[in-house]
Tab-separated table of C-alpha atoms in Angstrom:
chain	number	residue	atom	x	y	z
O	94	MET	CA	0.770	-19.082	17.970
O	95	GLU	CA	1.102	-17.755	14.429
O	96	ALA	CA	-1.277	-14.868	15.071
O	97	SER	CA	0.541	-13.972	18.295
O	98	LEU	CA	3.904	-13.844	16.540
O	99	ALA	CA	2.455	-11.736	13.725
O	100	LEU	CA	1.055	-9.293	16.215
O	101	ALA	CA	4.313	-9.212	18.134
O	102	LEU	CA	6.117	-8.272	14.948
O	103	SER	CA	3.585	-5.473	14.451
O	104	GLY	CA	4.383	-4.164	17.896
O	105	LEU	CA	8.092	-4.342	17.201
O	106	GLY	CA	7.640	-2.493	13.942
O	107	PHE	CA	5.658	0.216	15.725
O	108	ILE	CA	8.297	0.689	18.503
O	109	LEU	CA	11.240	0.848	16.080
O	110	SER	CA	9.550	3.291	13.721
O	111	VAL	CA	8.576	5.632	16.578
O	112	ILE	CA	12.127	5.462	17.996
O	113	TRP	CA	13.867	6.459	14.785
O	114	GLY	CA	11.077	8.612	13.381
O	115	GLY	CA	12.177	11.502	15.651
O	116	PRO	CA	15.848	11.666	14.477
O	117	LEU	CA	14.677	11.326	10.856
O	118	LEU	CA	12.299	14.209	11.294
O	119	LYS	CA	15.152	16.337	12.695
O	120	ALA	CA	17.369	15.364	9.725
O	121	LEU	CA	14.665	16.188	7.169
O	122	LYS	CA	14.205	19.608	8.815
O	123	HIS	CA	17.956	20.163	8.963
O	124	PHE	CA	18.364	19.552	5.201
O	125	ARG	CA	15.086	21.506	4.496
O	126	LEU	CA	13.443	18.656	2.640
O	127	GLY	CA	9.959	20.204	2.881
O	128	LYS	CA	6.932	19.597	0.728
O	129	ILE	CA	6.235	22.011	-2.095
O	130	ILE	CA	2.542	22.560	-2.752
O	131	ARG	CA	1.244	22.772	-6.292
O	132	VAL	CA	-0.479	26.021	-7.218
O	133	GLU	CA	-3.442	24.149	-8.692
O	134	GLY	CA	-4.158	22.255	-5.435
O	135	PRO	CA	-6.760	23.276	-2.820
O	136	GLU	CA	-5.966	26.544	-1.056
O	137	SER	CA	-6.235	24.898	2.344
O	138	HIS	CA	-3.060	22.873	1.505
O	139	ILE	CA	-0.888	26.023	1.474
O	140	THR	CA	-0.402	25.526	5.249
O	141	LYS	CA	1.360	22.243	4.489
O	142	MET	CA	4.115	24.058	2.590
O	143	GLY	CA	7.500	23.108	4.011
O	144	THR	CA	6.286	20.066	6.006
O	145	PRO	CA	9.238	17.550	5.914
O	146	THR	CA	8.602	14.917	3.262
O	147	MET	CA	10.357	11.590	2.386
O	148	GLY	CA	8.968	10.262	5.744
O	149	GLY	CA	8.331	6.952	3.985
O	150	LEU	CA	11.917	6.156	4.964
O	151	VAL	CA	10.612	5.444	8.465
O	152	ILE	CA	8.374	2.705	7.115
O	153	VAL	CA	10.765	1.172	4.604
O	154	GLY	CA	13.755	1.355	6.987
O	155	THR	CA	11.820	-0.333	9.832
O	156	VAL	CA	10.416	-3.158	7.647
O	157	ALA	CA	13.810	-3.771	6.072
O	158	LEU	CA	15.527	-3.971	9.483
O	159	VAL	CA	12.989	-6.353	11.004
O	160	THR	CA	12.891	-8.578	7.840
O	161	VAL	CA	16.695	-8.816	7.561
O	162	LEU	CA	17.149	-9.533	11.259
O	163	LEU	CA	14.514	-12.261	11.275
O	164	ASN	CA	16.010	-13.864	8.193
O	165	ALA	CA	19.431	-13.720	9.823
O	166	ALA	CA	17.906	-15.593	12.785
O	167	SER	CA	17.683	-18.657	10.538
O	168	ILE	CA	21.395	-19.047	11.044
O	169	LEU	CA	20.628	-19.888	14.669
O	170	GLY	CA	17.994	-22.376	13.503
O	171	LEU	CA	15.039	-20.042	14.157
O	172	ASN	CA	12.629	-20.145	11.216
O	173	LEU	CA	10.927	-16.829	11.948
O	174	LEU	CA	10.657	-15.341	8.475
O	175	GLY	CA	11.038	-17.235	5.179
O	176	ARG	CA	13.222	-16.023	2.301
O	177	SER	CA	10.126	-15.655	0.154
O	178	VAL	CA	9.469	-12.274	1.820
O	179	LEU	CA	12.750	-10.969	0.446
O	180	LEU	CA	10.948	-10.340	-2.820
O	181	PRO	CA	8.273	-7.990	-1.378
O	182	LEU	CA	11.036	-6.364	0.682
O	183	SER	CA	13.111	-5.828	-2.470
O	184	VAL	CA	10.092	-4.389	-4.264
O	185	MET	CA	9.490	-2.053	-1.337
O	186	ILE	CA	13.081	-0.795	-1.401
O	187	ALA	CA	13.212	-0.495	-5.199
O	188	TYR	CA	9.990	1.554	-5.427
O	189	SER	CA	11.035	3.626	-2.355
O	190	VAL	CA	14.279	4.557	-4.166
O	191	LEU	CA	12.314	5.584	-7.239
O	192	GLY	CA	9.954	7.618	-5.069
O	193	ALA	CA	12.894	9.213	-3.209
O	194	ILE	CA	14.376	10.328	-6.531
O	195	ASP	CA	10.965	11.806	-7.467
O	196	ASP	CA	10.736	13.590	-4.095
O	197	TRP	CA	14.328	14.889	-4.363
O	198	GLU	CA	13.822	16.239	-7.888
O	199	GLY	CA	10.646	17.954	-6.763
O	200	ILE	CA	12.430	19.691	-3.899
O	201	ARG	CA	15.976	20.338	-5.052
O	202	GLY	CA	16.120	19.203	-8.689
O	203	PRO	CA	15.662	21.119	-11.971
O	204	ARG	CA	11.878	20.218	-11.913
O	205	ARG	CA	11.363	21.876	-8.516
O	206	GLY	CA	7.716	21.544	-7.509
O	207	LEU	CA	7.005	18.933	-10.206
O	208	GLY	CA	9.364	16.054	-9.551
O	209	MET	CA	10.388	13.358	-12.024
O	210	ARG	CA	8.716	13.310	-15.440
O	211	ALA	CA	5.559	11.186	-15.304
O	212	ARG	CA	6.502	9.143	-18.376
O	213	THR	CA	9.965	8.401	-16.972
O	214	LYS	CA	8.551	7.360	-13.595
O	215	PHE	CA	5.845	5.179	-15.239
O	216	ILE	CA	8.346	3.346	-17.463
O	217	LEU	CA	10.579	2.570	-14.471
O	218	GLN	CA	7.521	1.332	-12.458
O	219	VAL	CA	6.575	-0.970	-15.270
O	220	ILE	CA	10.116	-2.410	-15.617
O	221	LEU	CA	10.262	-3.123	-11.925
O	222	ALA	CA	6.793	-4.644	-12.048
O	223	VAL	CA	7.579	-6.979	-14.944
O	224	VAL	CA	10.646	-8.320	-13.225
O	225	THR	CA	8.621	-8.837	-10.001
O	226	ALA	CA	5.792	-10.569	-11.848
O	227	PHE	CA	8.296	-12.917	-13.528
O	228	LEU	CA	9.860	-13.858	-10.173
O	229	LEU	CA	6.451	-14.392	-8.621
O	230	LYS	CA	5.486	-16.763	-11.382
O	231	ASN	CA	8.668	-18.625	-12.050
O	232	THR	CA	10.705	-18.427	-8.799
O	233	LEU	CA	8.188	-18.350	-5.981
O	234	GLU	CA	5.534	-20.149	-8.072
O	235	VAL	CA	2.690	-18.411	-6.259
O	236	PRO	CA	-0.920	-19.356	-7.221
O	237	ASP	CA	-2.150	-17.546	-10.265
O	238	LEU	CA	-5.585	-16.757	-8.818
O	239	ILE	CA	-7.557	-18.284	-5.948
O	240	TRP	CA	-11.285	-17.685	-6.215
O	241	PRO	CA	-12.571	-16.383	-2.876
O	242	GLY	CA	-14.894	-18.627	-0.929
O	243	LEU	CA	-14.237	-21.722	-3.083
O	244	ASN	CA	-10.426	-22.074	-2.705
O	245	ILE	CA	-10.214	-22.981	-6.390
O	246	GLU	CA	-6.973	-22.036	-8.147
O	247	ILE	CA	-7.456	-20.636	-11.650
O	248	GLU	CA	-4.549	-20.906	-14.057
O	249	LEU	CA	-3.902	-17.795	-16.069
O	250	GLY	CA	-1.026	-19.034	-18.212
O	251	ILE	CA	0.707	-16.329	-20.245
O	252	TRP	CA	-1.748	-13.758	-18.982
O	253	TYR	CA	-0.340	-13.814	-15.445
O	254	ILE	CA	2.696	-11.614	-16.164
O	255	PRO	CA	0.770	-8.701	-17.711
O	256	ILE	CA	-2.009	-8.932	-15.137
O	257	ALA	CA	0.508	-9.015	-12.232
O	258	THR	CA	2.395	-6.125	-13.767
O	259	PHE	CA	-0.754	-4.046	-14.044
O	260	ILE	CA	-1.720	-4.806	-10.446
O	261	ILE	CA	1.664	-3.718	-9.064
O	262	VAL	CA	1.913	-0.544	-11.107
O	263	ALA	CA	-1.814	0.335	-10.585
O	264	MET	CA	-1.593	-0.085	-6.800
O	265	SER	CA	1.638	1.884	-6.615
O	266	ASN	CA	-0.028	4.868	-8.306
O	267	ALA	CA	-3.328	4.376	-6.476
O	268	VAL	CA	-1.681	4.746	-3.053
O	269	ASN	CA	0.342	7.692	-4.420
O	270	PHE	CA	-2.982	9.411	-5.395
O	271	THR	CA	-4.379	8.633	-1.872
O	272	ASP	CA	-1.434	10.354	-0.152
O	273	GLY	CA	-2.801	13.818	-0.025
O	274	LEU	CA	-4.178	14.341	3.438
O	275	ASP	CA	-2.647	13.932	6.915
O	276	GLY	CA	-2.865	10.259	7.966
O	277	LEU	CA	-5.086	9.144	5.058
O	278	ALA	CA	-2.654	6.900	3.078
O	279	GLY	CA	-1.072	5.543	6.320
O	280	LEU	CA	-4.425	4.525	7.800
O	281	ILE	CA	-5.786	3.067	4.580
O	282	CYS	CA	-2.561	1.073	3.859
O	283	ALA	CA	-2.328	-0.198	7.427
O	284	THR	CA	-5.874	-1.540	7.178
O	285	ALA	CA	-5.280	-3.167	3.803
O	286	PHE	CA	-2.066	-4.837	4.970
O	287	ALA	CA	-3.727	-6.080	8.113
O	288	ALA	CA	-6.509	-7.554	5.894
O	289	TYR	CA	-4.075	-9.373	3.629
O	290	GLY	CA	-2.054	-10.450	6.644
O	291	SER	CA	-5.178	-12.058	8.037
O	292	ILE	CA	-5.979	-13.700	4.713
O	293	ALA	CA	-2.416	-15.041	4.588
O	294	LEU	CA	-2.738	-16.496	8.075
O	295	MET	CA	-6.008	-18.196	7.228
O	296	ASN	CA	-4.454	-19.804	4.187
O	297	GLY	CA	-1.233	-20.885	5.947
O	298	ASN	CA	1.031	-18.285	4.302
O	299	THR	CA	2.638	-17.503	7.668
O	300	PHE	CA	5.711	-15.701	6.340
O	301	VAL	CA	3.641	-13.392	4.194
O	302	ALA	CA	1.340	-12.731	7.192
O	303	ARG	CA	4.319	-11.816	9.418
O	304	PHE	CA	5.637	-9.465	6.749
O	305	CYS	CA	2.269	-7.802	6.383
O	306	PHE	CA	1.891	-7.203	10.121
O	307	THR	CA	5.449	-5.809	10.318
O	308	VAL	CA	4.366	-3.298	7.720
O	309	VAL	CA	1.289	-2.482	9.744
O	310	GLY	CA	3.386	-1.776	12.830
O	311	ALA	CA	5.785	0.403	10.867
O	312	LEU	CA	2.811	2.343	9.434
O	313	PHE	CA	1.337	2.904	12.875
O	314	GLY	CA	4.742	4.227	13.995
O	315	PHE	CA	4.803	6.601	10.984
O	316	LEU	CA	1.273	7.760	11.741
O	317	TRP	CA	2.609	8.917	15.179
O	318	PHE	CA	4.189	11.736	13.189
O	319	ASN	CA	1.689	11.959	10.317
O	320	VAL	CA	-1.695	12.418	12.008
O	321	HIS	CA	-3.245	15.862	11.620
O	322	PRO	CA	-1.500	18.285	11.794
O	323	ALA	CA	1.263	16.208	10.210
O	324	MET	CA	4.878	16.773	11.383
O	325	MET	CA	6.089	14.567	8.500
O	326	ILE	CA	4.719	13.365	5.162
O	327	MET	CA	5.570	10.041	3.522
O	328	GLY	CA	6.003	11.451	0.070
O	329	ASP	CA	6.489	9.261	-3.026
O	330	THR	CA	9.282	7.607	-1.046
O	331	GLY	CA	6.583	5.868	1.002
O	332	SER	CA	3.462	5.865	-1.187
O	333	LEU	CA	4.983	4.310	-4.338
O	334	ALA	CA	6.589	1.593	-2.206
O	335	LEU	CA	3.529	0.786	-0.132
O	336	GLY	CA	1.220	0.555	-3.149
O	337	ALA	CA	3.594	-1.739	-5.070
O	338	VAL	CA	4.221	-4.038	-2.145
O	339	LEU	CA	0.509	-4.205	-1.316
O	340	GLY	CA	0.015	-5.463	-4.859
O	341	VAL	CA	2.785	-8.012	-4.424
O	342	VAL	CA	1.489	-9.457	-1.152
O	343	ALA	CA	-2.034	-9.674	-2.700
O	344	LEU	CA	-0.500	-11.640	-5.596
O	345	MET	CA	1.512	-13.885	-3.197
O	346	THR	CA	-1.740	-14.874	-1.367
O	347	GLY	CA	-3.447	-15.596	-4.706
O	348	HIS	CA	-6.437	-13.491	-3.512
O	349	TRP	CA	-5.543	-10.436	-5.529
O	350	ILE	CA	-9.095	-10.287	-7.019
O	351	LEU	CA	-10.152	-8.924	-3.617
O	352	LEU	CA	-7.966	-5.782	-4.004
O	353	PRO	CA	-10.837	-3.547	-5.306
O	354	ILE	CA	-12.656	-4.345	-2.065
O	355	VAL	CA	-9.800	-4.457	0.457
O	356	ALA	CA	-8.158	-1.358	-1.097
O	357	ILE	CA	-11.395	0.354	-2.070
O	358	ILE	CA	-10.180	3.863	-1.225
O	359	PRO	CA	-6.889	3.777	-3.217
O	360	VAL	CA	-8.769	2.116	-6.116
O	361	SER	CA	-11.464	4.823	-6.007
O	362	GLU	CA	-8.874	7.570	-5.879
O	363	ALA	CA	-7.135	6.202	-8.944
O	364	VAL	CA	-10.372	5.616	-10.850
O	365	SER	CA	-11.623	9.113	-10.026
O	366	ASP	CA	-8.409	10.571	-11.545
O	367	VAL	CA	-8.806	8.512	-14.700
O	368	LEU	CA	-12.468	9.405	-15.052
O	369	GLN	CA	-11.740	13.109	-14.552
O	370	ILE	CA	-9.171	13.093	-17.393
O	371	VAL	CA	-11.390	11.068	-19.764
O	372	TYR	CA	-14.461	13.178	-19.062
O	373	PHE	CA	-12.497	16.399	-19.422
O	374	ARG	CA	-11.271	15.321	-22.901
O	375	ILE	CA	-14.602	14.014	-24.083
O	376	THR	CA	-16.572	17.095	-22.990
O	377	LYS	CA	-13.761	19.484	-24.074
O	378	GLY	CA	-13.188	21.151	-20.707
O	379	LYS	CA	-15.934	20.044	-18.375
O	380	ARG	CA	-15.184	18.298	-15.058
O	381	LEU	CA	-16.838	15.249	-13.525
O	382	PHE	CA	-15.463	16.065	-10.099
O	383	LYS	CA	-14.668	19.454	-8.580
O	384	MET	CA	-11.046	18.233	-8.402
O	385	ALA	CA	-9.365	14.859	-8.665
O	386	PRO	CA	-8.293	12.628	-7.024
O	387	LEU	CA	-11.422	12.012	-4.970
O	388	HIS	CA	-10.407	13.447	-1.554
O	389	HIS	CA	-9.896	16.847	-3.209
O	390	HIS	CA	-13.510	16.717	-4.448
O	391	PHE	CA	-14.777	16.319	-0.961
O	392	GLU	CA	-12.510	19.040	0.315
O	393	LEU	CA	-14.063	21.511	-2.100
O	394	LEU	CA	-17.513	20.341	-1.054
O	395	GLY	CA	-16.689	21.648	2.409
O	396	TRP	CA	-15.623	18.541	4.292
O	397	SER	CA	-12.825	19.136	6.771
O	398	GLU	CA	-9.576	17.255	6.373
O	399	THR	CA	-10.281	15.229	9.540
O	400	GLN	CA	-13.773	14.358	8.346
O	401	ILE	CA	-12.471	13.024	5.003
O	402	VAL	CA	-9.728	10.961	6.585
O	403	GLN	CA	-11.992	9.420	9.196
O	404	ARG	CA	-14.904	8.696	6.757
O	405	PHE	CA	-12.582	7.323	4.106
O	406	TRP	CA	-10.890	5.119	6.713
O	407	LEU	CA	-14.317	3.836	7.870
O	408	VAL	CA	-15.140	2.863	4.277
O	409	GLY	CA	-11.671	1.300	3.917
O	410	LEU	CA	-12.134	-0.678	7.170
O	411	LEU	CA	-15.520	-1.981	5.968
O	412	GLY	CA	-13.909	-3.012	2.658
O	413	ALA	CA	-11.139	-4.819	4.504
O	414	MET	CA	-13.665	-6.683	6.659
O	415	LEU	CA	-15.665	-7.693	3.572
O	416	GLY	CA	-12.437	-8.866	1.839
O	417	ILE	CA	-11.479	-10.990	4.825
O	418	GLY	CA	-14.988	-12.429	5.044
O	419	LYS	CA	-14.923	-14.787	2.063
O	420	PRO	CA	-11.641	-16.552	2.789
O	421	GLY	CA	-12.490	-16.562	6.491
O	422	LEU	CA	-15.856	-18.200	5.849
O	423	LEU	CA	-14.195	-20.894	3.764
O	424	VAL	CA	-11.615	-21.639	6.504
O	425	ALA	CA	-14.416	-21.831	9.106
O	426	GLU	CA	-16.361	-24.218	6.932
O	427	GLN	CA	-13.335	-26.414	6.350
O	428	ARG	CA	-12.578	-26.556	10.117
O	429	PHE	CA	-16.179	-27.376	10.850
O	430	GLU	CA	-16.147	-30.188	8.279
O	431	ALA	CA	-12.861	-31.584	9.708
O	432	LEU	CA	-14.299	-31.458	13.249
O	433	HIS	CA	-17.488	-33.114	12.167
O	434	GLU	CA	-15.567	-35.835	10.351
O	435	ALA	CA	-13.466	-36.448	13.413
O	436	GLN	CA	-16.489	-36.700	15.633
O	437	THR	CA	-18.107	-39.140	13.173
O	438	ARG	CA	-15.054	-41.411	13.371
O	439	LEU	CA	-15.262	-41.386	17.100
């Protein structure tokens, strides 16, 4: 029953995002909100110049609509979506606004082609993450850390706030780094949210699971317009929001330690960028990768855009399956033990 409702919400999210994705695409074209390609990027990306950006509004708008409507249904006595998901929804909206400002400044602002200053954006990300971490710990009282496969909760005490803050900010930027090829960030995020939705279902976090699968449906609807060749790009409006809320739902399940596996591609993209900078400074000008983040490296190796997206998604799918495996194995063992105990009593 729970799984069926979660999948139904995914379907609803898909339909709604496809329906209003078309009008949004026309609006973005009308106001000429097209992507500006950096000169230092791969030459193959020049063809993407002018592609409507800020398409993340499709995802955020759909998830917000579904979440608000389902919470409003509680007035009629229908407990379809708990108020706990208002926190990840608020995080999604807040980071989306931040990303939209960044996109707007990069298109029409004084820093055209560059966007918001990196330091300013980072400080705002941290402030939002600290507030979110505090609410997770003291209002929702989510588990600090659940060790996969053992279902043992580990108390982190005062370390929870800085760790949670780091996870939210790191994932927000990791997905932002991943958003560089048509369909890549959307596919990877949809897979990761489906994985955490499954983990939430297995652990009885039904409201979190329903929220996750709503995001999956909205992402599939966005991919309708974003697959190669993309008609619309999510921009920072979508990538910052998706990364931050992925970190939040991972924290809400308590299984955030699985993020490097479930979100192996965004994590690899972020790590490659950090390694490139560190190596460049240590060696005084040499590069570890041909270009960072990681997908640019493979582009310059001669892989086509479609090859990179499909292969990265296969790796991401495998990571998601491995991530689900540990909690799933524990649930299966618990059910087998319960069944065996019941049979023994009979």
